[in-house]
PDB file of C-alpha atoms in Angstrom:
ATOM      1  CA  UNK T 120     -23.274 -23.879  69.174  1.00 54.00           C
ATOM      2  CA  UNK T 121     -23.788 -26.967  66.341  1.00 81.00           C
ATOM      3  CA  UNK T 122     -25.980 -26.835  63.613  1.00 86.00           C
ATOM      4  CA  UNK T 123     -28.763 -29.134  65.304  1.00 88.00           C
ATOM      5  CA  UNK T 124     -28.604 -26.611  68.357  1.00 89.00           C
ATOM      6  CA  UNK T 125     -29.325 -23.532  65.865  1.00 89.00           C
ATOM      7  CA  UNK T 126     -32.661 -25.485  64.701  1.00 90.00           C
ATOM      8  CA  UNK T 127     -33.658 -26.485  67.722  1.00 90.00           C
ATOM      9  CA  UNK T 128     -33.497 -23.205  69.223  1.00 89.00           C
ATOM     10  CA  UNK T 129     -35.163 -21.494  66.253  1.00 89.00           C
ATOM     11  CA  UNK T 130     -37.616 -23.963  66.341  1.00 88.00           C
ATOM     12  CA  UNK T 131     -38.638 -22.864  69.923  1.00 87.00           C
ATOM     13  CA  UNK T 132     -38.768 -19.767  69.341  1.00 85.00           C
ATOM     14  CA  UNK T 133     -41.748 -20.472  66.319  1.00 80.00           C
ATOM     15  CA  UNK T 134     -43.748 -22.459  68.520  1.00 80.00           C
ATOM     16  CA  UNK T 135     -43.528 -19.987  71.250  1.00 77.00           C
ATOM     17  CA  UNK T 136     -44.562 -17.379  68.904  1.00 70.00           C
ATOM     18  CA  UNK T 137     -47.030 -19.035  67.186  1.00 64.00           C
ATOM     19  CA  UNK T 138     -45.059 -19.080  64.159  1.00 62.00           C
ATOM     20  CA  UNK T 139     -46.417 -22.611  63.902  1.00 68.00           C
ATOM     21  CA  UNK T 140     -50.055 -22.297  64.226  1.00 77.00           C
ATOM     22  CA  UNK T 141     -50.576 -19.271  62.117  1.00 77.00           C
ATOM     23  CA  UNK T 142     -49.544 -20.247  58.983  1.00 76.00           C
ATOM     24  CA  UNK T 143     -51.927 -23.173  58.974  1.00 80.00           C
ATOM     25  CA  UNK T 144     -54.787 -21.798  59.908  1.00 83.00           C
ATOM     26  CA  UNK T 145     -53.423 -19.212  57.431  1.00 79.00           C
ATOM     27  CA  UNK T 146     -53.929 -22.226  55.071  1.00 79.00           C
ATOM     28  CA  UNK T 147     -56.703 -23.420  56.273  1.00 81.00           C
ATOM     29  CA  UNK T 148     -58.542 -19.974  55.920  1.00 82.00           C
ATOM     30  CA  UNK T 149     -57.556 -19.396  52.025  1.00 78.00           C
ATOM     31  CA  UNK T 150     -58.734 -22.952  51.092  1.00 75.00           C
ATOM     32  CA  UNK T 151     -62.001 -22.327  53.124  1.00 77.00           C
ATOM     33  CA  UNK T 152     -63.129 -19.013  51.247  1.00 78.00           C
ATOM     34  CA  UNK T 153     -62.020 -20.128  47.836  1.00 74.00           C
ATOM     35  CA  UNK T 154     -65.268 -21.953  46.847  1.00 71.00           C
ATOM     36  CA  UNK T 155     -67.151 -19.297  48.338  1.00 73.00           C
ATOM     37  CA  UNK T 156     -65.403 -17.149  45.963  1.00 71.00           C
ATOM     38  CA  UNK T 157     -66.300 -19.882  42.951  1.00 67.00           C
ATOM     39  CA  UNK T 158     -68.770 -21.123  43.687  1.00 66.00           C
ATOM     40  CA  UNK T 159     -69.879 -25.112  44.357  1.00 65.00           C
ATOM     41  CA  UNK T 160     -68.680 -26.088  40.658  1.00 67.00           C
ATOM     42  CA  UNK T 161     -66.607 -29.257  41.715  1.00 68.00           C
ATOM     43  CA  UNK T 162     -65.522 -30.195  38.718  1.00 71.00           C
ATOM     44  CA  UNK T 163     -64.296 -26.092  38.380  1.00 69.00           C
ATOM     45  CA  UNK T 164     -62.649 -26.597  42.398  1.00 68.00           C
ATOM     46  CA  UNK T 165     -61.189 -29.821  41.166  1.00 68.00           C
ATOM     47  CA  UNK T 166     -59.221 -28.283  37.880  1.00 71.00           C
ATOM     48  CA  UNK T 167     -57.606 -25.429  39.959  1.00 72.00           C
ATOM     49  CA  UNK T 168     -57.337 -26.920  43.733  1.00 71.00           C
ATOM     50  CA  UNK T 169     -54.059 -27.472  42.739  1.00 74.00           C
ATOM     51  CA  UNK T 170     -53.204 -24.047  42.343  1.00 77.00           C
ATOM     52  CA  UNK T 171     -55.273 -22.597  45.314  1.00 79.00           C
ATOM     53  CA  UNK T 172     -53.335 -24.492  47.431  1.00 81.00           C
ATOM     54  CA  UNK T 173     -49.975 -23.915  46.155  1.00 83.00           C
ATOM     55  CA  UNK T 174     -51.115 -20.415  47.178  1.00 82.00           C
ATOM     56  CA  UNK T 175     -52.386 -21.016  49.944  1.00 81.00           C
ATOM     57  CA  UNK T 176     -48.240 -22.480  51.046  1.00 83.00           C
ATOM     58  CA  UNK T 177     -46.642 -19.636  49.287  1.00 83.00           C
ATOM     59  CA  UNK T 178     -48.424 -16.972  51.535  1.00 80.00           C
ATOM     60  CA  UNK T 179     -47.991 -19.285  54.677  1.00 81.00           C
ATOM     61  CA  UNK T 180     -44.181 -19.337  54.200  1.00 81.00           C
ATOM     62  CA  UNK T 181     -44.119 -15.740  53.865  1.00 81.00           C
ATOM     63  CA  UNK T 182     -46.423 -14.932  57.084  1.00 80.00           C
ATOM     64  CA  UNK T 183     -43.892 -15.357  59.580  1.00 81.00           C
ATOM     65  CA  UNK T 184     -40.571 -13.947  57.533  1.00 83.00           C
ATOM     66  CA  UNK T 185     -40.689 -10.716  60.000  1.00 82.00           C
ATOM     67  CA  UNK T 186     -39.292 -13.253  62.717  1.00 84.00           C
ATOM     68  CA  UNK T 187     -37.311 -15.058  61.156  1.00 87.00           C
ATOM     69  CA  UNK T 188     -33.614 -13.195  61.125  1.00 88.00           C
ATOM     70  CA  UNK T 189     -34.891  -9.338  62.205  1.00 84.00           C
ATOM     71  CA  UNK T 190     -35.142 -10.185  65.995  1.00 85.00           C
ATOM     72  CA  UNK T 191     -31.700 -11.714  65.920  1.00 86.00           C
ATOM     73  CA  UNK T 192     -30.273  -9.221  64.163  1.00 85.00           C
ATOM     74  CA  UNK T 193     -31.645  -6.620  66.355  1.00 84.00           C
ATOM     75  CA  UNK T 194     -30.485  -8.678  70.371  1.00 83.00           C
ATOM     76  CA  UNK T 195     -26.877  -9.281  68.553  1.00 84.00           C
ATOM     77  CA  UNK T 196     -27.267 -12.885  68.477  1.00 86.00           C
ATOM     78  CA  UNK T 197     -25.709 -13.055  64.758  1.00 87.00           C
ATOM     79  CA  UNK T 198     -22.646 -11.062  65.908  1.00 85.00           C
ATOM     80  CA  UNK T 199     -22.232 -13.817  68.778  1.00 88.00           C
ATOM     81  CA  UNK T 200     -22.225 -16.187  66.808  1.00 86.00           C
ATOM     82  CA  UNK T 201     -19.931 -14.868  64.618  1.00 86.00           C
ATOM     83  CA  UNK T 202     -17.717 -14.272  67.309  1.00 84.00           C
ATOM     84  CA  UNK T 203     -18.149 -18.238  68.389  1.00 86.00           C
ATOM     85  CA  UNK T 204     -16.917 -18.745  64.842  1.00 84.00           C
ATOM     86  CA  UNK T 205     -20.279 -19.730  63.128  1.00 87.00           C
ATOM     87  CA  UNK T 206     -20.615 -18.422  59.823  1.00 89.00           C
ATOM     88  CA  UNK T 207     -23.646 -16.315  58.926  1.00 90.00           C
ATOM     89  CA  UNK T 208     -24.384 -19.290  55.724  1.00 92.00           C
ATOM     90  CA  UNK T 209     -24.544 -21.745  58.449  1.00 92.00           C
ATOM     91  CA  UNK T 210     -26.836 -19.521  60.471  1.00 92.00           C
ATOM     92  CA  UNK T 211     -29.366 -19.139  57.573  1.00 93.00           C
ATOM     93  CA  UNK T 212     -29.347 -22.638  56.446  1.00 94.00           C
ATOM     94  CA  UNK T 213     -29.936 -23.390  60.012  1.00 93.00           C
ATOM     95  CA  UNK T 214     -32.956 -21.206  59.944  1.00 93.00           C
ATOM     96  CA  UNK T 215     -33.786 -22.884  56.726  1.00 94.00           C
ATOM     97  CA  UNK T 216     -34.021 -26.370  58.240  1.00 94.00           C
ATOM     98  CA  UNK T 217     -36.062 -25.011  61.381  1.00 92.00           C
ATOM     99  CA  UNK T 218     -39.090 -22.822  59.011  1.00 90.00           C
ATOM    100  CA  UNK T 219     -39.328 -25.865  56.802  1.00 92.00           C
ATOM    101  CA  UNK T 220     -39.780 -28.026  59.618  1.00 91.00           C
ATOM    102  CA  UNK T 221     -42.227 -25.685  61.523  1.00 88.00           C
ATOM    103  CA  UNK T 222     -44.601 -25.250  58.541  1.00 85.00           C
ATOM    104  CA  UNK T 223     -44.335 -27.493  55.943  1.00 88.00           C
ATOM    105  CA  UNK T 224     -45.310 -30.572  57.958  1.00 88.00           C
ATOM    106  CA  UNK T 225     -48.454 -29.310  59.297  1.00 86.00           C
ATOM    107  CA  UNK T 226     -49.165 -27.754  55.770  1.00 86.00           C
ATOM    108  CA  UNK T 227     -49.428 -30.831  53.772  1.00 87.00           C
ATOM    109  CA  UNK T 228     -51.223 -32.699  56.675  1.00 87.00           C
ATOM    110  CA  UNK T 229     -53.553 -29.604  56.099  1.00 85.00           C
ATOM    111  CA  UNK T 230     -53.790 -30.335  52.618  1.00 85.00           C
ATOM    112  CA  UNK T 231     -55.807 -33.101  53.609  1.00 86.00           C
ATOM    113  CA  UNK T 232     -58.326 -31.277  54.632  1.00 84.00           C
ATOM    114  CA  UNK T 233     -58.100 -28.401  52.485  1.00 80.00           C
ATOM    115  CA  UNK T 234     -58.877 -30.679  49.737  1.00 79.00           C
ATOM    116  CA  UNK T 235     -61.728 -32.009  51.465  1.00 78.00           C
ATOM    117  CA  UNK T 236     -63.180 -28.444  51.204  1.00 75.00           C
ATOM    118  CA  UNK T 237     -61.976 -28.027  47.550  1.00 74.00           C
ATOM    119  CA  UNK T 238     -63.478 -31.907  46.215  1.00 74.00           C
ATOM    120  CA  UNK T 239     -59.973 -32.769  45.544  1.00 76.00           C
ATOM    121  CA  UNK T 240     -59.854 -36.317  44.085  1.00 79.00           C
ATOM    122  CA  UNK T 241     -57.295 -38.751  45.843  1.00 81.00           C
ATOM    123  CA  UNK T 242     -55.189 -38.471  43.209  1.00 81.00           C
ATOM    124  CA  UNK T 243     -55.222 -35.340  42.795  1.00 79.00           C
ATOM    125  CA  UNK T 244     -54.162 -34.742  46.683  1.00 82.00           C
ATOM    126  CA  UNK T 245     -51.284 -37.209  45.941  1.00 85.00           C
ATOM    127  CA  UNK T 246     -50.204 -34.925  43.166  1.00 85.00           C
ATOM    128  CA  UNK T 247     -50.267 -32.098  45.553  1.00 84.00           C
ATOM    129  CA  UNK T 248     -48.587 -33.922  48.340  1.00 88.00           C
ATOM    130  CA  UNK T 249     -45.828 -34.618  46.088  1.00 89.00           C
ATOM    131  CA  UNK T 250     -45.382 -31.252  44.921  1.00 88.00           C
ATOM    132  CA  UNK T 251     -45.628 -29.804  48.386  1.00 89.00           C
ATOM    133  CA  UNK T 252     -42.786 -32.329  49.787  1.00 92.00           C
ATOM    134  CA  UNK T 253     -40.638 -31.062  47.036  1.00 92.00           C
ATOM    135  CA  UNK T 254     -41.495 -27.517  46.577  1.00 90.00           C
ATOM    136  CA  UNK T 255     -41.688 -26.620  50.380  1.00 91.00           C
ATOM    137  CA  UNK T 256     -38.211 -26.371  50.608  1.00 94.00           C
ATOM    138  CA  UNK T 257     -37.658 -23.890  48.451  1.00 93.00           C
ATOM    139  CA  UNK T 258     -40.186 -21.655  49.954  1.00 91.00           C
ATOM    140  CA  UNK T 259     -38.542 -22.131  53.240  1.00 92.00           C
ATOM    141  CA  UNK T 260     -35.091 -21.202  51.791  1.00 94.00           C
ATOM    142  CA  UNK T 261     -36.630 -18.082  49.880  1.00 92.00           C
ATOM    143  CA  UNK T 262     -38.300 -16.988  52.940  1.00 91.00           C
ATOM    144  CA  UNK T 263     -35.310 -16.805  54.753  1.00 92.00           C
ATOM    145  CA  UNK T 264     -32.955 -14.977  52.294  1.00 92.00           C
ATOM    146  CA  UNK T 265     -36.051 -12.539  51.843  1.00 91.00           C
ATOM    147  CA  UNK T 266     -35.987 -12.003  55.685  1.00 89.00           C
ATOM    148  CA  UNK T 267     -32.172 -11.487  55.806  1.00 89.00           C
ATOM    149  CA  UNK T 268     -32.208  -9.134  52.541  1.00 88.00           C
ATOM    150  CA  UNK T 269     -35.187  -7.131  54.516  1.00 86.00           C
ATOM    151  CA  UNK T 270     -34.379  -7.766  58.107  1.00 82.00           C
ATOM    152  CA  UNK T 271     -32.787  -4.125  58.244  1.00 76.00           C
ATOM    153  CA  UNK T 272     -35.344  -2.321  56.849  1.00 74.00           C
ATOM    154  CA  UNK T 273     -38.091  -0.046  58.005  1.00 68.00           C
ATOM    155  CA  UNK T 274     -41.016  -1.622  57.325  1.00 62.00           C
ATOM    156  CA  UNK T 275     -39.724  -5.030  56.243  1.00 60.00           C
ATOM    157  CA  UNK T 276     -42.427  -6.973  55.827  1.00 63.00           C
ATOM    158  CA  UNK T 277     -44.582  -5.075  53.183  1.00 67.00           C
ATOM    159  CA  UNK T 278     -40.821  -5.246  51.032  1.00 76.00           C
ATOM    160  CA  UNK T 279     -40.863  -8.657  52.140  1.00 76.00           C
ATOM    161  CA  UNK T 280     -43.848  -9.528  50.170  1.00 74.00           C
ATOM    162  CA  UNK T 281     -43.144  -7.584  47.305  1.00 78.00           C
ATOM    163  CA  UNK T 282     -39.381  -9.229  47.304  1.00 79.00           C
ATOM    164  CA  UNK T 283     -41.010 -13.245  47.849  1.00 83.00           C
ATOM    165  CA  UNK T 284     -43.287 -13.328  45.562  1.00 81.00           C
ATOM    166  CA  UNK T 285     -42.080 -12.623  42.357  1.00 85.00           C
ATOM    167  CA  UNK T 286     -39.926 -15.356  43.180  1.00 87.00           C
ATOM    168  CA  UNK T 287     -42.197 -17.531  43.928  1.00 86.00           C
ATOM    169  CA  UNK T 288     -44.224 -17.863  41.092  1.00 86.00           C
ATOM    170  CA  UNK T 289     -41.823 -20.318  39.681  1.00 88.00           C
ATOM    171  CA  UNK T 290     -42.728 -22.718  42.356  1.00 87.00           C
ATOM    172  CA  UNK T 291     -46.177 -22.082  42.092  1.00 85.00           C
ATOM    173  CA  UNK T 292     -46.358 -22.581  38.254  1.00 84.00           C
ATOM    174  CA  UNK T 293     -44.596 -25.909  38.142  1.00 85.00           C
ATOM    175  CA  UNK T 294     -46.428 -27.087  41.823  1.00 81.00           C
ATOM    176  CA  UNK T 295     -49.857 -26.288  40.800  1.00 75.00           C
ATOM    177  CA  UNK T 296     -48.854 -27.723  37.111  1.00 70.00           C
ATOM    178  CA  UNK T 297     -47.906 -31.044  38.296  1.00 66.00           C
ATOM    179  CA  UNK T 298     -50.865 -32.836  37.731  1.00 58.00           C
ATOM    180  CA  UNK T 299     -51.180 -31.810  34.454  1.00 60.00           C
ATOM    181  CA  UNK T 300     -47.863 -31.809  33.205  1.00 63.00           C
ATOM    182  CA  UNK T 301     -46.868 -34.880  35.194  1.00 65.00           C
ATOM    183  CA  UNK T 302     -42.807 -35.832  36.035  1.00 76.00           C
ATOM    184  CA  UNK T 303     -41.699 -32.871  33.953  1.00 76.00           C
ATOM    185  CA  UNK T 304     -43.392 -30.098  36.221  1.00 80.00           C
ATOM    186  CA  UNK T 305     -41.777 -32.784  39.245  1.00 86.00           C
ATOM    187  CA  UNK T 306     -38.621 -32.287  37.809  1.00 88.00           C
ATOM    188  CA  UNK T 307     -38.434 -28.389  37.305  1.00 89.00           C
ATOM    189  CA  UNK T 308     -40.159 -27.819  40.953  1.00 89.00           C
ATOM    190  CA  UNK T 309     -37.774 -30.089  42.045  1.00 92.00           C
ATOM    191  CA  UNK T 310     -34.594 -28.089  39.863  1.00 93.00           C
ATOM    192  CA  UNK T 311     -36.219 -24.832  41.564  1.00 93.00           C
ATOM    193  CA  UNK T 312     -36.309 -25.622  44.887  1.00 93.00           C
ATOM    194  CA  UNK T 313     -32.827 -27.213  44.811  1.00 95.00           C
ATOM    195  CA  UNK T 314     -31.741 -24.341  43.511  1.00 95.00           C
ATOM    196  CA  UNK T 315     -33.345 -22.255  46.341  1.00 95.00           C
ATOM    197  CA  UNK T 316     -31.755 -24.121  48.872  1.00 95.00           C
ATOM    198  CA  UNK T 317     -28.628 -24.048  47.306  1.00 95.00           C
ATOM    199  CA  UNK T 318     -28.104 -20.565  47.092  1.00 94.00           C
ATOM    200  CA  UNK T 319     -30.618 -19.213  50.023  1.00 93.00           C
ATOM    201  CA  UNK T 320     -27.981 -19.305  52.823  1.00 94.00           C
ATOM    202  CA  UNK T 321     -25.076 -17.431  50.615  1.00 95.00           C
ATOM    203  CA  UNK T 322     -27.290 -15.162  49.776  1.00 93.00           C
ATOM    204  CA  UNK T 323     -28.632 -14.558  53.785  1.00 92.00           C
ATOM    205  CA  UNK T 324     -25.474 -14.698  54.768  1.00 90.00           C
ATOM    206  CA  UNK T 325     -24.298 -11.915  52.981  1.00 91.00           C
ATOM    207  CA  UNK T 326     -26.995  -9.483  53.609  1.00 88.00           C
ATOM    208  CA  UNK T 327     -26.684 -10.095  57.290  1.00 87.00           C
ATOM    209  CA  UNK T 328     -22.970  -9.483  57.036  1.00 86.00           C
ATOM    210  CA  UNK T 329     -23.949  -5.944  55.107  1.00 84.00           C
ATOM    211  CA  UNK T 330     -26.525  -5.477  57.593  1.00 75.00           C
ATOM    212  CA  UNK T 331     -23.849  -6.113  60.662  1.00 69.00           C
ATOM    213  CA  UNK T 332     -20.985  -3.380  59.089  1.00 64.00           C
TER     214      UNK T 332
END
């Protein structure tokens, strides 16, 4: 089975699940009750938009880590492929490629409108656009070493949480500081979510070949 094969299939499976929908409405939902929470200050909802939204993506990446490795761990489907000669890394970074392209995409389109809600200024939303293309990644590639590292545990997604978002905070800090701190917060997020995605899949890997002996 190729790599493009692995996505594709993975991808099915999160539209079939609505692995797609959720975390945008997800989204959609946080940036909605934030000013409620505020208040109508715009000039307040314009100085930390930024950060609700960042958020706002790093709780949408984590809603659907139950489903991302745990069911295939469970039907066998890793130890298949293993025995087809695909290495677990490949597997994850596979399942990398196929969350990132089944939220991220329809995240930052619903950063348009989530900064409708918020009073975002254009350039402000450009900022965050940026930051999202870059950052997203990462999130992606944390979410799926967090679901491999958890995938074999009783009650995996409340450890989940509690595993994701510590490390996550250095992609919030440097997304939601971009448009303050300019192409120096671009270039950290950017160093962070490289780094991520570097070291997600031999990290997944490994717990599902722990979780397999």
């Amino acid at each position: 089975m190729t790599f493009a094969r692995l996505v594709a299939r993975d991808l099915r499976r999160a539209w079939a699940s609505g692995g797609v929908v959720a975390p945008v409405i997800f989204f959609l939902l946080v940036a909605t009750l934030f000013p409620f929470a505020v208040g109508p200050d715009r000039a307040l909802l314009a100085r930390v938009g930024g950060g609700v939204v960042w958020t706002a993506a790093l709780l949408a990446a984590l809603l659907p880590v139950e489903r991302l490795v745990a069911p295939d761990m469970e039907a066998g489907v890793i130890d298949q492929l293993r025995l087809r000669g695909v290495a677990e890394p490949v597997v994850a970074a596979a399942k990398i490629v196929a969350h990132w392209l089944s939220f991220a995409p329809s995240l930052m389109a619903a950063a348009i409108i989530a900064a409708g809600l918020l009073g975002l200024p254009a350039e402000v939303l450009a900022t965050v656009e940026w930051g999202l293309l870059i950052g997203t990644p990462g999130l992606a590639a944390l979410a799926v070493a967090t679901a491999a590292l958890t995938a074999s545990l009783r009650g995996g997604g409340a450890v989940a949480g509690l595993v994701m978002l510590p490390l996550g905070v250095p992609l919030l800090i440097f997304g939601a500081g971009a448009g303050d701190q300019g192409l120096g917060a671009f270039k950290l997020l950017a160093a962070v979510s490289l780094f991520y995605v570097a070291g997600a899949p031999f990290v997944a890997g490994a717990a599902m070949r722990m979780a397999r002996d």
